[in-house]
């Protein structure tokens, strides 16, 4: 039998015995009808025997919990939204860092598994490909990321590079793979490659 | 104890090592269970699903080729990666799951990645992770695993297999068979020529004119040489006083004539060329359009209409530009270069060599400089595009801007982009301003050398002064095209790739094909039955999972379910806009796939959710399916649809122009026109998709009345989110996640207190809330 699996991204149908979602205790928004918020002090995350994530609040326990980032690009560590195994909205957590250490680690782990958007450590090589158009060639990027080497195919720049605030760029390749690139954090060689191929000044974003 | 199992890549041990020589399914992934890049295998065999991990990156040992995967699929095996072979015996499986425990298998989409999940009695179980590039592969794997778990053979459409370029082995993007690197441009050229063949005489004429024109263009420097040497320096033995003047007049006259004739020939040639180009493009466009109309809906789904239109528009425009102007320009420049070279060699081979000295430098510069210049230019266009977006946004949203008092922000947004445009305009302008003088200087060096070397040659009496005059004239003709050479080559290549993509659309085979020997069904009775129908628009996202349903002729079926439950998809299959992935649909006992498409289309009628009215009159729209219908017939149809009265009251009656820029009809009126269209079409099988939405009670009554008349004697399938509109239905079918969960009359289902009762309750609740809001407001 299979054990020890982190279960990010497989919400799936609720297993029998999922508790009826009770009202989370601190509900700042309750009066205004916004989404319920979770109080980081009373929330804890645990890994169940079958690898699924379990969320406990003072009032209830939720099984097979999955978590999402409400602002994946602008605030990846804040406003984390939890759903239970049946797909019911559990609540919004303001900041992962407010959780106790073990829960925060579990939460980050789950988020990283759902959002496969690694940060580029260095650009190793950029190859121009596809003789179709010499002035706007498809670029094949070999990058070293915090999650190992990735290869991205960017058919053009306008649709595949999105500026993310100061200095950072989101690269989305033709197959939907993604990386976040911060040219300032690269080696000199990597920065030169970026400057040569992404002739796009960051201040425009 | 639960916290003990935190390790995200905990490996399964014990149970010995896995050996799997001949897996039924073998798919490689590029992500590890921890979401890092790496290599994992999914194998199915020996009644088990196994995941193996081997150090290294994807793909494991070079990409598997399409042909091998297709062969394997014929044997009922899904091999999208080379099996790990001997390695399978060495590496511990990270995970194993007996097929007998698999109740279902699916792809769970994540962000930029996905996970293959098996549903087991003990809950969902994650099998393997992969990047989004491989979701197609694992979608196929999911279907194969589900089939194997049910004890059935793996039956998949080979067209869904990932495609690889047969030449370079690159994986091709979905929906295309063209490898942009390996496009065989020669073959494309031949095909283009086939389209040009009907215009061959004009083309020959244009070619001949071009040669004549170029020949005329290279004459003047030669004549100048004669004037210089023969007359001015007096090398021709002519009577001095009188002969020279006559000769000069004659030669300058000849010069004038060549110029005049050259211009005339060039006008004629260009006109012929444009005519030929436009006609070739016209017939290509016609063929393309015919091809597009013939394709099944599935193609438009997979490739998305917007994208297709953009691609086809872009490609045809590029090709059109090339065919009308480009071919002539490129051919003209090449001819000019050749002729100038020949004439120069005829004048003086030494000076020709001197002129050619800067040519390599020019060619190299051309390849290096133009891409940069064009990049700067593109950047400027992009900035202008942004400026347009800002202006467009602010103007079309001017009410919102004013209502929220955000004018200052819009002004500063514009300012910011505008400053960028200014900066980039200066940069781009600077580049252009620099490039031309540099090219000029490099070519100018050739000119200087000609004077220097030519002067020396004259001192040595090797040539006459006229040769220098002539060569200087030819130099411009030779070096000019060289500056643009890289651009000419690029223009040609880009256009040929565009042509190739257009041909690709032409080569796409419709997926819904007419049967080899179709069955004629002149009059369909209307009995429809579905047997275990499975279907998904993309292979990895099943929409219908095993639908079985029998419908008697003349019965009205109401389809109920939440959005996304598969109602519209079921309708699409019944209309045969798509074919099921497995299972069968029969009409009057004949498989839908065997019925003649024309018979099918003629006897199916639809009243769609968003009524599409074509550009034309009301009468034309009602008679869309039967353009030959008489006026009384049209009026009768409108009468039955409760549309006659409001139509007649329009100022232009049935002749009212509707569609784009035409009269504005209300939602209820449009729906009644759609019903009239269906009445006139007189289908045996009728589809109503949300026929009444957002209309007032009186209009709703009229529409309901019209529908009541329309469905009489026809097999009808109706989808409505508002359950009250299904009151005519003989039987309601409740769909949930692609399966039928309840069937029965309204009464039966309410008594059953299942999903349907819940939906009705929820709708009453929301209607009550809306009512309250209505009163409050």
XYZ file of N, CA, C and O in Angstrom, chain B residues 470-645:
704
model
N 30.634 54.035 -66.187
C 29.680 52.927 -66.258
C 29.703 52.120 -64.969
O 28.654 51.814 -64.387
N 30.906 51.792 -64.499
C 30.999 50.943 -63.299
C 30.391 51.644 -62.089
O 29.710 51.026 -61.273
N 30.608 52.956 -61.981
C 29.997 53.688 -60.870
C 28.476 53.561 -60.933
O 27.809 53.385 -59.913
N 27.926 53.617 -62.136
C 26.482 53.450 -62.299
C 26.030 52.068 -61.852
O 25.020 51.924 -61.163
N 26.798 51.030 -62.238
C 26.393 49.663 -61.908
C 26.565 49.359 -60.428
O 25.880 48.505 -59.870
N 27.525 50.070 -59.827
C 27.838 49.774 -58.433
C 26.590 49.884 -57.545
O 26.314 49.001 -56.718
N 25.812 50.950 -57.746
C 24.596 51.134 -56.949
C 23.624 49.977 -57.132
O 23.034 49.479 -56.173
N 23.496 49.537 -58.407
C 22.555 48.441 -58.676
C 22.998 47.150 -58.015
O 22.179 46.307 -57.658
N 24.295 46.993 -57.862
C 24.814 45.746 -57.295
C 24.762 45.777 -55.768
O 24.292 44.843 -55.123
N 25.223 46.895 -55.196
C 25.342 46.946 -53.744
C 23.997 47.206 -53.061
O 23.786 46.788 -51.935
N 23.098 47.877 -53.756
C 21.780 48.143 -53.172
C 21.095 46.863 -52.704
O 20.789 46.725 -51.518
N 20.869 45.922 -53.617
C 20.203 44.683 -53.194
C 20.977 43.952 -52.100
O 20.364 43.321 -51.241
N 22.303 44.049 -52.113
C 23.080 43.314 -51.117
C 22.752 43.777 -49.702
O 22.697 42.984 -48.776
N 22.513 45.101 -49.546
C 22.182 45.611 -48.217
C 20.929 44.962 -47.660
O 20.778 44.786 -46.465
N 19.998 44.661 -48.558
C 18.707 44.135 -48.124
C 18.640 42.624 -48.209
O 17.613 42.041 -47.964
N 19.758 42.008 -48.569
C 19.679 40.608 -48.943
C 19.090 39.733 -47.851
O 18.215 38.914 -48.096
N 19.547 39.931 -46.614
C 19.062 39.067 -45.537
C 17.566 39.255 -45.357
O 16.830 38.324 -45.058
N 17.103 40.497 -45.582
C 15.680 40.734 -45.405
C 14.861 40.078 -46.488
O 13.783 39.567 -46.236
N 15.405 40.094 -47.708
C 14.687 39.446 -48.811
C 14.547 37.961 -48.524
O 13.475 37.372 -48.687
N 15.645 37.345 -48.073
C 15.622 35.915 -47.781
C 14.599 35.640 -46.690
O 13.801 34.702 -46.774
N 14.588 36.491 -45.673
C 13.675 36.268 -44.556
C 12.221 36.408 -44.986
O 11.366 35.625 -44.595
N 11.977 37.415 -45.793
C 10.620 37.634 -46.292
C 10.122 36.364 -46.979
O 9.020 35.878 -46.749
N 10.986 35.819 -47.856
C 10.609 34.624 -48.591
C 10.325 33.470 -47.643
O 9.302 32.797 -47.764
N 11.226 33.251 -46.678
C 11.053 32.110 -45.776
C 9.786 32.242 -44.951
O 9.013 31.292 -44.811
N 9.562 33.443 -44.403
C 8.367 33.654 -43.580
C 7.109 33.371 -44.390
O 6.184 32.729 -43.916
N 7.098 33.853 -45.617
C 5.898 33.678 -46.430
C 5.665 32.212 -46.747
O 4.533 31.743 -46.747
N 6.746 31.487 -46.969
C 6.565 30.072 -47.282
C 6.060 29.318 -46.053
O 5.262 28.384 -46.180
N 6.500 29.723 -44.866
C 5.986 29.075 -43.662
C 4.502 29.376 -43.505
O 3.720 28.506 -43.130
N 4.123 30.614 -43.803
C 2.698 30.960 -43.759
C 1.922 30.067 -44.708
O 0.865 29.542 -44.362
N 2.463 29.906 -45.907
C 1.791 29.065 -46.898
C 1.648 27.650 -46.355
O 0.593 27.028 -46.469
N 2.709 27.163 -45.724
C 2.673 25.805 -45.196
C 1.562 25.652 -44.162
O 0.844 24.655 -44.140
N 1.392 26.682 -43.327
C 0.359 26.571 -42.296
C -1.035 26.622 -42.904
O -1.958 25.972 -42.430
N -1.163 27.396 -43.982
C -2.456 27.426 -44.659
C -2.755 26.053 -45.245
O -3.848 25.514 -45.121
N -1.731 25.456 -45.843
C -1.935 24.121 -46.413
C -2.279 23.117 -45.326
O -3.020 22.178 -45.547
N -1.726 23.338 -44.139
C -1.991 22.409 -43.054
C -3.484 22.389 -42.722
O -4.068 21.338 -42.502
N -4.084 23.587 -42.697
C -5.521 23.630 -42.431
C -6.261 22.876 -43.526
O -7.192 22.119 -43.269
N -5.793 23.051 -44.764
C -6.442 22.374 -45.878
C -6.314 20.861 -45.740
O -7.187 20.110 -46.156
N -5.194 20.417 -45.135
C -4.945 18.985 -45.050
C -5.628 18.323 -43.866
O -5.639 17.110 -43.763
N -6.174 19.140 -42.949
C -6.818 18.552 -41.769
C -8.054 17.780 -42.203
O -8.887 18.294 -42.938
N -8.138 16.546 -41.737
C -9.303 15.755 -42.123
C -10.398 15.965 -41.112
O -10.162 15.966 -39.915
N -11.631 16.150 -41.591
C -12.724 16.294 -40.634
C -12.838 15.037 -39.779
O -12.678 13.930 -40.280
N -13.085 15.234 -38.464
C -13.151 14.079 -37.580
C -14.481 13.374 -37.671
O -14.574 12.173 -37.494
N -15.543 14.163 -37.901
C -16.843 13.535 -38.110
C -16.950 13.266 -39.592
O -17.164 14.160 -40.384
N -16.734 12.016 -39.944
C -16.672 11.684 -41.359
C -17.947 10.991 -41.810
O -18.575 10.274 -41.031
N -18.300 11.211 -43.054
C -19.394 10.464 -43.663
C -18.963 9.004 -43.749
O -17.806 8.699 -44.038
N -19.893 8.100 -43.446
C -19.562 6.678 -43.505
C -19.232 6.270 -44.937
O -19.589 6.967 -45.890
N -18.541 5.142 -45.082
C -18.144 4.684 -46.416
C -19.374 4.459 -47.301
O -19.434 4.990 -48.392
N -20.326 3.626 -46.797
C -21.579 3.554 -47.547
C -22.706 3.910 -46.589
O -23.203 3.102 -45.819
N -23.064 5.211 -46.582
C -24.015 5.701 -45.592
C -25.416 5.142 -45.799
O -25.816 4.818 -46.917
N -26.144 5.014 -44.669
C -27.514 4.524 -44.711
C -28.439 5.723 -44.937
O -28.269 6.756 -44.305
N -29.378 5.556 -45.848
C -30.340 6.637 -46.078
C -31.458 6.545 -45.051
O -32.039 5.492 -44.852
N -31.735 7.635 -44.390
C -32.890 7.686 -43.489
C -33.725 8.875 -43.937
O -33.559 9.987 -43.452
N -34.584 8.640 -44.925
C -35.327 9.743 -45.511
C -36.251 10.369 -44.468
O -36.407 11.571 -44.411
N -36.877 9.523 -43.638
C -37.711 10.075 -42.568
C -37.379 9.355 -41.274
O -37.625 8.165 -41.115
N -36.820 10.116 -40.365
C -36.450 9.556 -39.067
C -37.702 9.495 -38.205
O -38.478 10.449 -38.153
N -37.934 8.337 -37.568
C -39.073 8.222 -36.657
C -38.783 8.982 -35.376
O -39.654 9.615 -34.804
N -37.535 8.873 -34.914
C -37.161 9.663 -33.744
C -36.817 8.848 -32.512
O -36.675 9.400 -31.433
N -36.681 7.531 -32.665
C -36.243 6.721 -31.529
C -34.728 6.833 -31.384
O -33.997 6.573 -32.328
N -34.261 7.255 -30.222
C -32.821 7.446 -30.042
C -32.380 6.640 -28.844
O -33.075 6.621 -27.817
N -31.268 5.920 -29.007
C -30.767 5.270 -27.808
C -29.264 5.403 -27.707
O -28.546 5.374 -28.702
N -28.813 5.602 -26.472
C -27.389 5.743 -26.198
C -26.955 4.540 -25.383
O -27.661 4.122 -24.463
N -25.795 3.960 -25.750
C -25.271 2.788 -25.050
C -23.890 3.097 -24.502
O -22.954 3.230 -25.286
N -23.773 3.265 -23.207
C -22.490 3.420 -22.528
C -21.579 4.420 -23.254
O -20.466 4.103 -23.646
N -22.082 5.631 -23.448
C -21.345 6.632 -24.213
C -20.330 7.356 -23.330
O -20.679 7.877 -22.264
N -19.061 7.328 -23.768
C -18.003 8.085 -23.101
C -17.504 9.157 -24.057
O -17.373 8.902 -25.248
N -17.189 10.335 -23.521
C -16.690 11.382 -24.401
C -15.970 12.473 -23.610
O -16.331 12.774 -22.471
N -14.950 13.053 -24.224
C -14.279 14.223 -23.652
C -13.728 15.057 -24.786
O -13.263 14.520 -25.784
N -13.766 16.381 -24.651
C -13.249 17.246 -25.718
C -11.739 17.110 -25.822
O -11.181 17.078 -26.911
N -11.076 17.052 -24.669
C -9.649 16.762 -24.655
C -9.519 15.394 -24.013
O -10.305 15.047 -23.142
N -8.545 14.619 -24.474
C -8.508 13.223 -24.012
C -8.384 13.090 -22.496
O -8.818 12.113 -21.933
N -7.797 14.093 -21.829
C -7.585 13.882 -20.407
C -8.698 14.442 -19.533
O -8.615 14.391 -18.329
N -9.728 15.029 -20.151
C -10.824 15.550 -19.338
C -12.137 14.909 -19.796
O -12.787 15.404 -20.705
N -12.520 13.784 -19.198
C -13.768 13.144 -19.622
C -14.948 14.015 -19.216
O -14.975 14.576 -18.119
N -15.903 14.174 -20.129
C -17.086 14.970 -19.832
C -18.286 14.059 -19.623
O -19.083 14.256 -18.726
N -18.408 13.053 -20.474
C -19.477 12.070 -20.306
C -18.846 10.735 -19.954
O -17.894 10.298 -20.603
N -19.369 10.084 -18.917
C -18.776 8.813 -18.503
C -19.859 7.760 -18.412
O -20.455 7.548 -17.364
N -20.121 7.120 -19.563
C -21.033 5.992 -19.543
C -22.491 6.393 -19.458
O -23.160 6.136 -18.465
N -23.010 7.032 -20.524
C -24.410 7.428 -20.572
C -25.195 6.354 -21.322
O -24.834 5.978 -22.432
N -26.265 5.861 -20.705
C -27.146 4.915 -21.375
C -28.561 5.443 -21.234
O -28.987 5.760 -20.122
N -29.271 5.551 -22.362
C -30.587 6.190 -22.331
C -31.377 5.751 -23.565
O -30.820 5.658 -24.654
N -32.667 5.427 -23.375
C -33.524 5.093 -24.516
C -34.639 6.109 -24.613
O -35.310 6.394 -23.610
N -34.833 6.644 -25.797
C -35.855 7.666 -25.986
C -36.828 7.188 -27.063
O -36.399 6.803 -28.154
N -38.125 7.187 -26.744
C -39.137 6.757 -27.723
C -39.375 7.878 -28.726
O -39.173 9.058 -28.397
N -39.846 7.522 -29.932
C -40.159 8.577 -30.905
C -41.211 9.513 -30.318
O -42.161 9.060 -29.682
N -41.021 10.805 -30.496
C -41.998 11.777 -30.048
C -41.914 12.134 -28.584
O -42.629 13.001 -28.110
N -41.019 11.497 -27.868
C -40.899 11.778 -26.444
C -40.125 13.075 -26.223
O -39.226 13.399 -26.981
N -40.465 13.814 -25.164
C -39.674 14.989 -24.829
C -38.885 14.705 -23.552
O -39.437 14.366 -22.515
N -37.569 14.850 -23.697
C -36.669 14.590 -22.582
C -36.154 15.928 -22.059
O -35.661 16.746 -22.826
N -36.281 16.154 -20.781
C -35.688 17.360 -20.192
C -34.378 16.983 -19.540
O -34.305 16.049 -18.759
N -33.304 17.692 -19.907
C -31.994 17.409 -19.316
C -31.742 18.406 -18.200
O -31.827 19.606 -18.399
N -31.448 17.886 -17.032
C -31.278 18.736 -15.861
C -29.912 18.459 -15.256
O -29.423 17.332 -15.301
N -29.289 19.474 -14.718
C -28.015 19.272 -14.026
C -27.294 20.591 -13.877
O -27.620 21.562 -14.563
N -26.333 20.612 -12.970
C -25.566 21.832 -12.769
C -24.767 22.125 -14.032
O -24.592 21.247 -14.873
N -24.289 23.365 -14.174
C -23.495 23.663 -15.367
C -22.212 22.841 -15.287
O -21.643 22.653 -14.215
N -21.802 22.311 -16.453
C -20.624 21.454 -16.472
C -20.960 19.988 -16.249
O -20.077 19.148 -16.240
N -22.254 19.675 -16.069
C -22.625 18.283 -15.830
C -22.573 17.461 -17.108
O -22.514 16.238 -17.060
N -22.582 18.132 -18.277
C -22.482 17.413 -19.538
C -23.731 17.484 -20.401
O -23.839 16.763 -21.387
N -24.670 18.378 -20.054
C -25.921 18.448 -20.814
C -25.678 18.859 -22.264
O -26.121 18.185 -23.197
N -24.969 19.974 -22.444
C -24.737 20.460 -23.814
C -23.883 19.481 -24.599
O -24.070 19.299 -25.807
N -22.949 18.846 -23.920
C -22.095 17.874 -24.596
C -22.920 16.700 -25.115
O -22.735 16.238 -26.244
N -23.859 16.255 -24.288
C -24.721 15.151 -24.689
C -25.489 15.542 -25.956
O -25.587 14.768 -26.914
N -25.999 16.766 -25.968
C -26.717 17.268 -27.137
C -25.802 17.283 -28.365
O -26.192 16.855 -29.457
N -24.558 17.753 -28.173
C -23.620 17.807 -29.291
C -23.390 16.428 -29.886
O -23.221 16.272 -31.096
N -23.363 15.411 -29.036
C -23.141 14.052 -29.535
C -24.385 13.555 -30.262
O -24.292 12.907 -31.301
N -25.570 13.860 -29.711
C -26.800 13.402 -30.353
C -26.941 14.043 -31.729
O -27.393 13.422 -32.679
N -26.501 15.301 -31.868
C -26.528 15.973 -33.172
C -25.394 15.508 -34.079
O -25.255 15.975 -35.200
N -24.532 14.705 -33.575
C -23.320 14.246 -34.246
C -22.424 15.403 -34.674
O -21.928 15.466 -35.809
N -22.282 16.370 -33.788
C -21.239 17.361 -34.015
C -19.914 16.750 -33.595
O -18.849 17.188 -34.010
N -19.978 15.739 -32.741
C -18.814 14.958 -32.345
C -19.209 13.500 -32.349
O -20.399 13.185 -32.324
N -18.221 12.624 -32.372
C -18.491 11.208 -32.209
C -18.030 10.795 -30.826
O -17.028 11.292 -30.327
N -18.768 9.851 -30.205
C -18.348 9.417 -28.871
C -16.984 8.723 -28.908
O -16.619 8.135 -29.931
N -16.244 8.824 -27.790
C -14.955 8.130 -27.710
C -15.180 6.627 -27.631
O -14.419 5.845 -28.191
N -16.193 6.212 -26.883
C -16.561 4.802 -26.885
C -18.058 4.733 -26.630
O -18.670 5.715 -26.218
N -18.652 3.549 -26.886
C -20.092 3.436 -26.806
C -20.715 3.846 -28.125
O -19.988 4.164 -29.083
N -22.035 3.802 -28.211
C -22.683 4.094 -29.486
C -23.999 4.818 -29.284
O -24.653 4.675 -28.253
N -24.363 5.619 -30.279
C -25.663 6.281 -30.301
C -26.385 5.785 -31.547
O -25.795 5.759 -32.626
N -27.634 5.356 -31.395
C -28.369 4.904 -32.568
C -29.623 5.752 -32.731
O -30.182 6.242 -31.751
N -30.017 5.930 -33.987
C -31.275 6.601 -34.277
C -32.119 5.618 -35.093
O -31.633 5.082 -36.093
N -33.302 5.328 -34.618
C -34.159 4.298 -35.210
C -33.379 2.991 -35.405
O -33.529 2.316 -36.432
N -32.502 2.677 -34.482
C -31.756 1.416 -34.543
C -30.514 1.443 -35.404
O -29.788 0.449 -35.469
N -30.241 2.557 -36.096
C -29.042 2.649 -36.938
C -27.997 3.487 -36.223
O -28.332 4.551 -35.688
N -26.750 3.012 -36.246
C -25.681 3.781 -35.614
C -25.565 5.150 -36.288
O -25.548 5.252 -37.512
N -25.491 6.174 -35.473
C -25.429 7.548 -35.975
C -24.293 7.730 -36.982
O -24.400 8.484 -37.940
N -23.181 7.017 -36.729
C -22.016 7.177 -37.594
C -22.251 6.620 -38.995
O -21.508 6.915 -39.915
N -23.338 5.769 -39.130
C -23.566 5.178 -40.442
C -24.631 5.941 -41.223
O -24.832 5.703 -42.407
N -25.345 6.828 -40.563
C -26.409 7.554 -41.242
C -25.797 8.646 -42.124
O -24.822 9.293 -41.738
N -26.382 8.831 -43.287
C -25.904 9.875 -44.179
C -26.006 11.225 -43.470
O -27.063 11.576 -42.943
N -24.891 11.964 -43.440
C -24.843 13.223 -42.674
C -25.928 14.191 -43.127
O -26.551 14.868 -42.322
N -26.165 14.228 -44.428
C -27.140 15.172 -44.956
C -28.532 14.867 -44.400
O -29.263 15.771 -44.001
N -28.883 13.550 -44.356
C -30.183 13.159 -43.812
C -30.306 13.576 -42.363
O -31.353 14.026 -41.901
N -29.182 13.410 -41.658
C -29.153 13.726 -40.235
C -29.376 15.212 -40.022
O -30.245 15.638 -39.273
N -28.584 16.026 -40.706
C -28.656 17.467 -40.513
C -30.032 18.006 -40.891
O -30.529 18.935 -40.287
N -30.612 17.409 -41.937
C -31.892 17.899 -42.430
C -33.000 17.672 -41.396
O -33.948 18.439 -41.309
N -32.863 16.587 -40.620
C -33.974 16.228 -39.745
C -33.712 16.555 -38.273
O -34.481 16.196 -37.414
N -32.578 17.227 -38.012
C -32.295 17.710 -36.664
C -32.485 19.209 -36.652
O -32.022 19.903 -37.545
N -33.166 19.710 -35.636
C -33.310 21.160 -35.536
C -32.883 21.618 -34.159
O -33.036 20.895 -33.182
N -32.305 22.823 -34.104
C -31.875 23.328 -32.805
C -32.410 24.724 -32.546
O -32.485 25.550 -33.446
N -32.793 24.976 -31.309
C -33.082 26.325 -30.850
C -32.070 26.561 -29.744
O -32.156 25.969 -28.685
N -31.070 27.385 -30.028
C -29.906 27.445 -29.153
C -30.022 28.507 -28.088
O -30.816 29.429 -28.159
N -29.157 28.332 -27.093
C -29.070 29.221 -25.955
C -28.877 30.672 -26.411
O -29.641 31.555 -26.075
N -27.828 30.909 -27.207
C -27.650 32.250 -27.736
C -28.059 32.207 -29.197
O -27.379 31.664 -30.035
N -29.241 32.751 -29.460
C -29.781 32.692 -30.801
C -28.882 33.486 -31.731
O -28.670 34.673 -31.510
N -28.349 32.829 -32.729
C -27.512 33.573 -33.662
C -28.339 34.016 -34.847
O -28.929 33.208 -35.555
N -28.411 35.319 -35.039
C -29.117 35.839 -36.202
C -28.086 36.306 -37.216
O -27.167 37.036 -36.884
N -28.254 35.844 -38.428
C -27.304 36.227 -39.476
C -27.640 37.600 -40.013
O -28.762 38.084 -39.873
N -26.665 38.186 -40.652
C -26.855 39.457 -41.315
C -27.865 39.242 -42.438
O -27.602 38.501 -43.377
N -29.039 39.850 -42.346
C -30.044 39.652 -43.390
C -31.390 40.119 -42.858
O -31.460 40.751 -41.813
N -32.462 39.789 -43.568
C -33.780 40.231 -43.114
C -34.364 39.190 -42.173
O -33.846 38.077 -42.051
N -35.454 39.574 -41.519
C -36.162 38.649 -40.642
C -36.585 37.419 -41.430
O -36.381 36.285 -40.990
N -37.119 37.642 -42.616
C -37.590 36.519 -43.429
C -36.433 35.584 -43.763
O -36.563 34.359 -43.654
N -35.312 36.146 -44.145
C -34.160 35.302 -44.495
C -33.679 34.499 -43.303
O -33.247 33.352 -43.438
N -33.742 35.122 -42.131
C -33.301 34.410 -40.937
C -34.229 33.256 -40.595
O -33.771 32.196 -40.193
N -35.530 33.476 -40.758
C -36.464 32.391 -40.459
C -36.260 31.257 -41.458
O -36.295 30.085 -41.117
N -35.987 31.630 -42.705
C -35.861 30.623 -43.761
C -34.421 30.135 -43.937
O -34.063 29.630 -44.989
N -33.610 30.290 -42.884
C -32.178 29.958 -43.039
C -31.961 28.523 -43.504
O -31.132 28.257 -44.372
N -32.717 27.590 -42.930
C -32.499 26.190 -43.283
C -33.198 25.825 -44.595
O -32.879 24.821 -45.209
N -34.192 26.629 -44.990
C -34.917 26.338 -46.247
C -35.087 27.629 -47.033
O -36.155 28.219 -47.057
N -34.023 28.074 -47.697
C -34.070 29.388 -48.372
C -35.179 29.476 -49.410
O -35.598 30.569 -49.776
N -35.678 28.321 -49.884
C -36.683 28.363 -50.953
C -38.102 28.505 -50.398
O -39.059 28.533 -51.171
N -38.268 28.591 -49.075
C -39.607 28.648 -48.470
C -40.391 29.859 -48.997
O -39.827 30.930 -49.198
N -41.704 29.656 -49.181
C -42.525 30.744 -49.714
C -42.904 31.693 -48.583
O -42.757 31.370 -47.406
N -43.433 32.875 -48.949
C -43.796 33.858 -47.932
C -44.879 33.331 -46.994
O -44.775 33.500 -45.779
N -45.954 32.682 -47.543
C -46.965 32.142 -46.602
C -46.354 31.134 -45.631
O -46.723 31.108 -44.455
N -45.407 30.332 -46.111
C -44.786 29.354 -45.221
C -44.031 30.051 -44.098
O -44.089 29.641 -42.936
N -43.311 31.119 -44.478
C -42.549 31.858 -43.472
C -43.490 32.459 -42.442
O -43.266 32.388 -41.238
N -44.613 33.020 -42.921
C -45.557 33.640 -41.998
C -46.194 32.593 -41.090
O -46.406 32.834 -39.915
N -46.450 31.412 -41.667
C -47.056 30.357 -40.859
C -46.106 29.968 -39.723
O -46.511 29.841 -38.562
N -44.821 29.826 -40.077
C -43.830 29.453 -39.062
C -43.764 30.517 -37.976
O -43.744 30.211 -36.778
N -43.772 31.784 -38.394
C -43.699 32.866 -37.421
C -44.945 32.872 -36.549
O -44.873 33.132 -35.345
N -46.084 32.561 -37.151
C -47.344 32.518 -36.398
C -47.271 31.453 -35.308
O -47.595 31.711 -34.144
N -46.821 30.255 -35.709
C -46.728 29.167 -34.733
C -45.780 29.562 -33.602
O -45.986 29.221 -32.443
N -44.731 30.320 -33.950
C -43.729 30.706 -32.957
C -44.147 31.948 -32.176
O -43.335 32.494 -31.439
N -45.395 32.392 -32.343
C -45.855 33.612 -31.667
C -45.002 34.824 -32.025
O -44.807 35.716 -31.214
N -44.447 34.828 -33.229
C -43.565 35.921 -33.620
C -44.212 36.810 -34.666
O -43.785 37.941 -34.880
N -45.259 36.297 -35.323
C -45.857 36.997 -36.450
C -46.283 38.417 -36.081
O -45.966 39.377 -36.780
N -46.963 38.546 -34.947
C -47.539 39.853 -34.605
C -46.465 40.919 -34.409
O -46.563 42.001 -34.964
